[in-house]
XYZ file of C-alpha atoms in Angstrom:
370
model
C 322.561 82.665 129.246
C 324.435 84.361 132.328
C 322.573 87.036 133.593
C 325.323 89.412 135.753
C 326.796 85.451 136.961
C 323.243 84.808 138.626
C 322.643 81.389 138.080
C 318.965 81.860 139.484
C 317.580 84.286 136.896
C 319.358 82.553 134.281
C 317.849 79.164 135.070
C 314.581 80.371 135.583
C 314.508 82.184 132.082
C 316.258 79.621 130.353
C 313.577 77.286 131.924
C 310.773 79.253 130.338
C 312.302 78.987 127.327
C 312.412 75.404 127.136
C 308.908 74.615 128.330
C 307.282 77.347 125.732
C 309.527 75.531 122.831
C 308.719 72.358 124.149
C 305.075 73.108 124.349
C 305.467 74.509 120.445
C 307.209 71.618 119.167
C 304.697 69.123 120.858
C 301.624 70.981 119.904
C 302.894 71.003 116.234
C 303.782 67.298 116.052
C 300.606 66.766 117.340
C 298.987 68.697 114.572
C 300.798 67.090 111.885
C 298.846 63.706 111.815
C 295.674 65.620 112.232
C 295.947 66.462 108.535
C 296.199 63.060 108.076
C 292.213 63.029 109.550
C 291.193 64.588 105.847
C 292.554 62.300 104.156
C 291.013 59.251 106.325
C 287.546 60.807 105.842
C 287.879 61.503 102.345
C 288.806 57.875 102.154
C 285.122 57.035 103.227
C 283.651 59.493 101.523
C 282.016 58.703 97.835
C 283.797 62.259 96.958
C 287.175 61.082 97.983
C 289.411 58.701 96.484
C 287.530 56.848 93.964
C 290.367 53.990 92.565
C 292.931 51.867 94.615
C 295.943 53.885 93.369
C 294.461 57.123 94.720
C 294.071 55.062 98.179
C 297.567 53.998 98.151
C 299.183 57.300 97.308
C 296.554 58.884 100.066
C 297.643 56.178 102.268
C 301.579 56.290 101.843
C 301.217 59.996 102.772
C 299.150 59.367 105.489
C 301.056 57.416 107.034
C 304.165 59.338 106.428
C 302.564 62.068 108.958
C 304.045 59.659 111.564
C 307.543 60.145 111.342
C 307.423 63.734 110.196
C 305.861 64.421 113.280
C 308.674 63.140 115.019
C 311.131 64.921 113.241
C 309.333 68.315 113.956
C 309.363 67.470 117.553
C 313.089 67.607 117.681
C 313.030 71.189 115.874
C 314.634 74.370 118.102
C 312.119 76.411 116.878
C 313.448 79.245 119.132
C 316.965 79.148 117.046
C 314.925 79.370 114.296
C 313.211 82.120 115.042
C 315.434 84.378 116.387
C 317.334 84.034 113.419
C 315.144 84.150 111.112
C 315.823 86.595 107.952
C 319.799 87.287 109.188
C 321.595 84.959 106.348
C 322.954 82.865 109.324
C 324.368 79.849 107.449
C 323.863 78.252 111.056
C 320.389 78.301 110.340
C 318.253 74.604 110.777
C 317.063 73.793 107.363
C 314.806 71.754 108.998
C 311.935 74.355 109.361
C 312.072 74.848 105.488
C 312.018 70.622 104.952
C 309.171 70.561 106.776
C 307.417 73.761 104.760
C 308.197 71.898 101.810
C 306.477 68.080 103.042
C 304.080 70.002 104.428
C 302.628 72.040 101.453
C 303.135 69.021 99.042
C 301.864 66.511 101.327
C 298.289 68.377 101.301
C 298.753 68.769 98.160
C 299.137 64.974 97.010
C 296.001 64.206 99.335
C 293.821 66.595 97.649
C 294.693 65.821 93.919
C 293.440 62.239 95.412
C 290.052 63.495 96.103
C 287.526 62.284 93.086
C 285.450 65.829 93.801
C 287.264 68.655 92.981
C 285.259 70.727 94.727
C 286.193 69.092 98.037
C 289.793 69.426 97.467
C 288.880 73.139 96.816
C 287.732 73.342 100.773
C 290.334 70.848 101.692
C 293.296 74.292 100.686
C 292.038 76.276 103.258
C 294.389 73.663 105.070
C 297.097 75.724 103.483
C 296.471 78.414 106.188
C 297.155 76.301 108.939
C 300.843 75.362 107.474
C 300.941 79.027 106.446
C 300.562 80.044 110.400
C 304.208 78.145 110.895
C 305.455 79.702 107.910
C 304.691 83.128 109.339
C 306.921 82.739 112.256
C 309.885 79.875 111.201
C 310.507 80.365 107.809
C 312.657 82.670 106.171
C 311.224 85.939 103.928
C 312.187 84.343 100.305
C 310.576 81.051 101.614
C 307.587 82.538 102.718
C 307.054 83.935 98.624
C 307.255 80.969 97.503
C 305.087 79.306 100.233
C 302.096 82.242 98.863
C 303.073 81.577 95.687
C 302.995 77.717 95.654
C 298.912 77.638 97.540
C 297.874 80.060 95.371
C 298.799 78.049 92.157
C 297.427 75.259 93.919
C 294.281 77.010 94.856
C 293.566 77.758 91.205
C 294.291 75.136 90.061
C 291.803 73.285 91.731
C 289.060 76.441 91.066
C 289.870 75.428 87.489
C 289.071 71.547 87.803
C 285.505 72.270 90.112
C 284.901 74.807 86.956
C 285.078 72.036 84.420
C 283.327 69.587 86.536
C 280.337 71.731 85.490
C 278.299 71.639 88.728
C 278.918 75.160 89.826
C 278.572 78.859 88.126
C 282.034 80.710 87.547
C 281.272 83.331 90.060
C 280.635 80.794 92.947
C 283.902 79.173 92.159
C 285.570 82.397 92.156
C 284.304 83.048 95.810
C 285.463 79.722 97.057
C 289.159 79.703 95.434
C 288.985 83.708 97.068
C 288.036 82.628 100.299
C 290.750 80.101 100.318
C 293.626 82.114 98.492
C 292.730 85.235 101.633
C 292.698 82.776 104.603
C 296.030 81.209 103.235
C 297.902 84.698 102.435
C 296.426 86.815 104.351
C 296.829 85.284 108.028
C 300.332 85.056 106.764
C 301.631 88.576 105.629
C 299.476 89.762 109.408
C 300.627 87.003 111.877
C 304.648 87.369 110.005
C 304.049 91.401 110.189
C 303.449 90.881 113.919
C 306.150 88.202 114.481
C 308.753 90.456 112.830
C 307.909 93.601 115.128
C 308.248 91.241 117.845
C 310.835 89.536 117.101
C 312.688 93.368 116.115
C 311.387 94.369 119.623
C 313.418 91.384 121.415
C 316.408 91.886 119.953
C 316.420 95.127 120.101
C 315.715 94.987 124.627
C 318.662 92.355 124.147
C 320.643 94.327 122.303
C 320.290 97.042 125.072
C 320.421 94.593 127.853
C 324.077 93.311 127.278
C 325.279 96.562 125.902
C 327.136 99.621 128.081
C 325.490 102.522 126.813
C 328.816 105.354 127.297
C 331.111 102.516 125.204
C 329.147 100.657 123.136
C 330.760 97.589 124.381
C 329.213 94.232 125.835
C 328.870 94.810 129.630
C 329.306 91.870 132.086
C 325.873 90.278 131.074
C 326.507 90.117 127.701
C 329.723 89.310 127.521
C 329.678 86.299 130.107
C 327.030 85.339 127.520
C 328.980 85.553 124.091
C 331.497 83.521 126.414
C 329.356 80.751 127.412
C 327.728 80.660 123.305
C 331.275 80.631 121.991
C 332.427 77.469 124.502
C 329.189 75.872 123.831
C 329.593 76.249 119.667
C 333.355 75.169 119.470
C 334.745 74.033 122.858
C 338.813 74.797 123.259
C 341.103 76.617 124.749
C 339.826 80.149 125.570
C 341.097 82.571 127.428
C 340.192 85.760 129.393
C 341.786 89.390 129.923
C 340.616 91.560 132.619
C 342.474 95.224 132.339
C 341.842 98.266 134.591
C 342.699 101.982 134.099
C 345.608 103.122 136.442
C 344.561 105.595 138.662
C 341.462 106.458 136.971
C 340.087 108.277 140.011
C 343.203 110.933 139.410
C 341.470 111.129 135.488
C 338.336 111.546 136.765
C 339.708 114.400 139.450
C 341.887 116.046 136.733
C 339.329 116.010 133.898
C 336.001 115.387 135.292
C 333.657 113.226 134.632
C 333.029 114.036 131.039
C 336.653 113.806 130.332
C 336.896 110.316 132.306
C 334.009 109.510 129.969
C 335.595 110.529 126.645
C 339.128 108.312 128.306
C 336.938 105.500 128.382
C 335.639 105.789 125.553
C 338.890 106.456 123.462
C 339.832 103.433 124.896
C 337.004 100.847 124.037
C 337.630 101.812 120.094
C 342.077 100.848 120.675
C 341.206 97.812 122.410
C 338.315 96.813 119.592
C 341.130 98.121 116.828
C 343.907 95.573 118.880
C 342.081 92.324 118.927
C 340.122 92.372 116.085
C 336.474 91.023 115.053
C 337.132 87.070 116.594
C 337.227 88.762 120.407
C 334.702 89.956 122.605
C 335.813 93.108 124.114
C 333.543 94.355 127.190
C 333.539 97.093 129.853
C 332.384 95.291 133.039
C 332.426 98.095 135.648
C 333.552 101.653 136.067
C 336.994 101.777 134.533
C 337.688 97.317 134.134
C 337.310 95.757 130.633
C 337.524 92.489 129.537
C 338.265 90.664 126.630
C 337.545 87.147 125.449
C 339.934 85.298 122.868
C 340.941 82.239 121.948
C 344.548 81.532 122.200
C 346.723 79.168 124.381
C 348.150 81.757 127.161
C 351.695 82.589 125.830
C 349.525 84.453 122.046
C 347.109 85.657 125.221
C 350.192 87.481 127.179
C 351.542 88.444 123.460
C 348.166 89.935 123.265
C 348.143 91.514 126.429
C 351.678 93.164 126.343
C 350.135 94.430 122.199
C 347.440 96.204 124.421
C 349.210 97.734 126.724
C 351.709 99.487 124.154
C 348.792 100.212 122.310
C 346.862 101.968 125.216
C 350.004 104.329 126.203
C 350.120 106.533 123.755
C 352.248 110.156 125.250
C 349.994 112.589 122.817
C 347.314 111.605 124.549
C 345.655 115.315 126.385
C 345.264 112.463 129.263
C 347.712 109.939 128.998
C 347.012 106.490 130.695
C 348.016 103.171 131.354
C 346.657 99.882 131.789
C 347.057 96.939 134.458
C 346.064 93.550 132.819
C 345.171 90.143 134.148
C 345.584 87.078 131.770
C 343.838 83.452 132.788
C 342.601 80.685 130.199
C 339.892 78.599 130.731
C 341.106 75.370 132.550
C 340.807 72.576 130.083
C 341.219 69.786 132.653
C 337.897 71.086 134.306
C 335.316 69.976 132.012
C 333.867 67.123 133.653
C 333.917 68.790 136.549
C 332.688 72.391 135.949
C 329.836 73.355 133.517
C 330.790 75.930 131.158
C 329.869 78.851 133.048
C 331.479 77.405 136.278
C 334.539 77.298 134.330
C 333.926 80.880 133.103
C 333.488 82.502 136.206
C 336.636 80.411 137.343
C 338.782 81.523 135.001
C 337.150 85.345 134.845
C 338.427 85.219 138.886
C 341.750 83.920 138.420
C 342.361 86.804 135.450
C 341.231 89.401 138.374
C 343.633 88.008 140.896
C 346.259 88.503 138.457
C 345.073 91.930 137.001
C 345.568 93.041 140.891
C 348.856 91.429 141.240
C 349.963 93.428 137.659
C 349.023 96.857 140.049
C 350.566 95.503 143.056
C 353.634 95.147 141.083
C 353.842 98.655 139.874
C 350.943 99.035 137.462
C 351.174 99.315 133.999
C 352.327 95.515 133.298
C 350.829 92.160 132.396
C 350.612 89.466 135.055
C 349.626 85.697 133.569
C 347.957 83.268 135.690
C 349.489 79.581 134.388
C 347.866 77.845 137.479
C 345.519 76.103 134.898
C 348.311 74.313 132.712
């Protein structure tokens, strides 16, 4: 993230980041042979598994705890979360593979267990997976998780039944216990994670929007820049346009009519370049847009904006001075993506100043990066 081009508060949250998800991931790897404890004690127990295949299939699952724990500790479970429940395709499936081991994994291990009344207490384990399901694991998922223990729950109830050592009613209690510590730490601990995770987007929402336009301000559109590089590195490129002689708009009109100019404005240059751009207002009367496009379609682009701005009907007619740069391609192994960024975000300002040197009204291209 680029906080207002501050690389200190940006490395220092991005930092926190990292060590909390690296903390997660670790502590969650860690817990992942721990199930695999049950299963060893079982396998000394008279109640556990009672013939060799049981031990082998116990074992082979066991053991399998190893490299799933690995796996999970390369999981971004802060991608996950955050989007979580938005039909991103970009989603990691991973958090749903690992639902899936998980909840037949402790499954397999308890259908081992000669006592069916153990493996009764042995699903309360369930609510331990169902704690990472609350928070990494998409809605429809999370059904089927409840769904899935609760069969399993019963099912087991219904085997201690038949064993014929306890009274219906005390089985009852035990399978309720179980099926309420499974479900319902999930449906309060996902409640909770979805009001937080509503209340984070919501401050980042506000965070990287301008709240007269609408549009990303400097933050957050520095920040959709950096995302977009870091998703599919190319050729980008950078306009930075200003209002000409916006102080005279502001003097003729006031400030509420400077306000409605900048406004009317926002929704042309949104209408112009279309839903693959990020179009921002990063001070009083400057915008900025980010496209890809090698910089003769940028230009094209620029001169489509300026036409587009200028319209004579207008109650206050205006124009615009624009500054075109691209990102230099030759300055990857040099520059880190937001070096590069802010590099190319300066050159587009030199040249948006040249285009009002000139005249105003005009596009000026900066080709010193070809």
């Amino acid at each position: 993230m680029n906080f207002g081009g501050d690389a200190g508060p940006r490395s220092l949250i991005r930092n926190q980041i990292e060590v909390s998800e690296t903390r997660m991931r670790n502590g969650i790897a860690v817990l992942v042979p721990v199930f695999a404890l049950v299963g060893v004690c079982a396998a000394f127990s008279d109640e556990g598994q009672n013939t060799a295949f049981r031990r082998i299939v116990a074992v082979l699952v066991l053991v399998s705890t190893l490299p799933a724990a690995y796996l999970v500790s390369r999981i971004r479970f802060g991608i996950i979360w955050w989007n979580r429940d938005m039909g991103h395709h970009s989603v990691p499936r991973a958090s749903t593979y690992f639902v899936l081991y998980a909840d037949l994994g402790v499954t397999v291990v308890l259908a081992t267990f000669a006592n069916h009344e153990l493996a009764l207490y042995g699903t309360a384990l369930f609510a331990v997976i169902s704690v990472y399901v609350a928070h990494f694991v998409r809605w429809a998922e999370t059904v089927v998780h409840m769904v899935f223990t609760s069969c399993v729950i019963a099912v087991f109830a219904v085997l201690t039944w038949r064993q014929g050592y306890h009274d219906i009613a005390g089985i009852l209690a035990r399978a309720a216990t179980s099926v309420i510590a499974v479900n319902a730490t999930l449906v309060l601990l996902r409640s909770f994670s979805a009001g937080m995770l509503t209340s984070y987007r919501t401050q980042f929402a506000n965070a990287n929007r301008d709240p007269l336009t609408g549009l990303l301000n400097r933050r957050g559109f520095e920040l959709w820049m950096q995302i977009a590089e870091e998703r599919e590195p190319g050729r980008s490129g950078v306009l930075l346009l200003d209002i000409d002689n916006f102080k005279a708009v502001n003097d003729g009109s006031g400030h509420d009519g400077g306000d409605t100019v900048l406004r009317l404005l926002s929704r042309r240059l949104e209408r112009v370049v279309g839903v693959d751009a990020a179009v921002a207002r990063t001070g009083g009367d400057e915008f900025a847009i980010a496209v890809r496009g090698d910089i003769a379609g940028l230009t094209r682009l620029a001169e489509a904006i300026r036409g587009e701005v200028a319209v004579r009907s207008d109650d206050v007619p205006i124009t615009v001075s624009i500054g075109v740069a691209q990102l230099a391609s030759g300055a990857h192994g040099k520059l880190t993506g937001q070096e590069q960024i802010k590099e190319a975000l300066s050159r587009a300002d030199k040249a948006m100043y040249e285009a009002k040197s000139d005249g105003r009204n005009r596009v000026v291209a900066d080709v010193s990066a070809q």
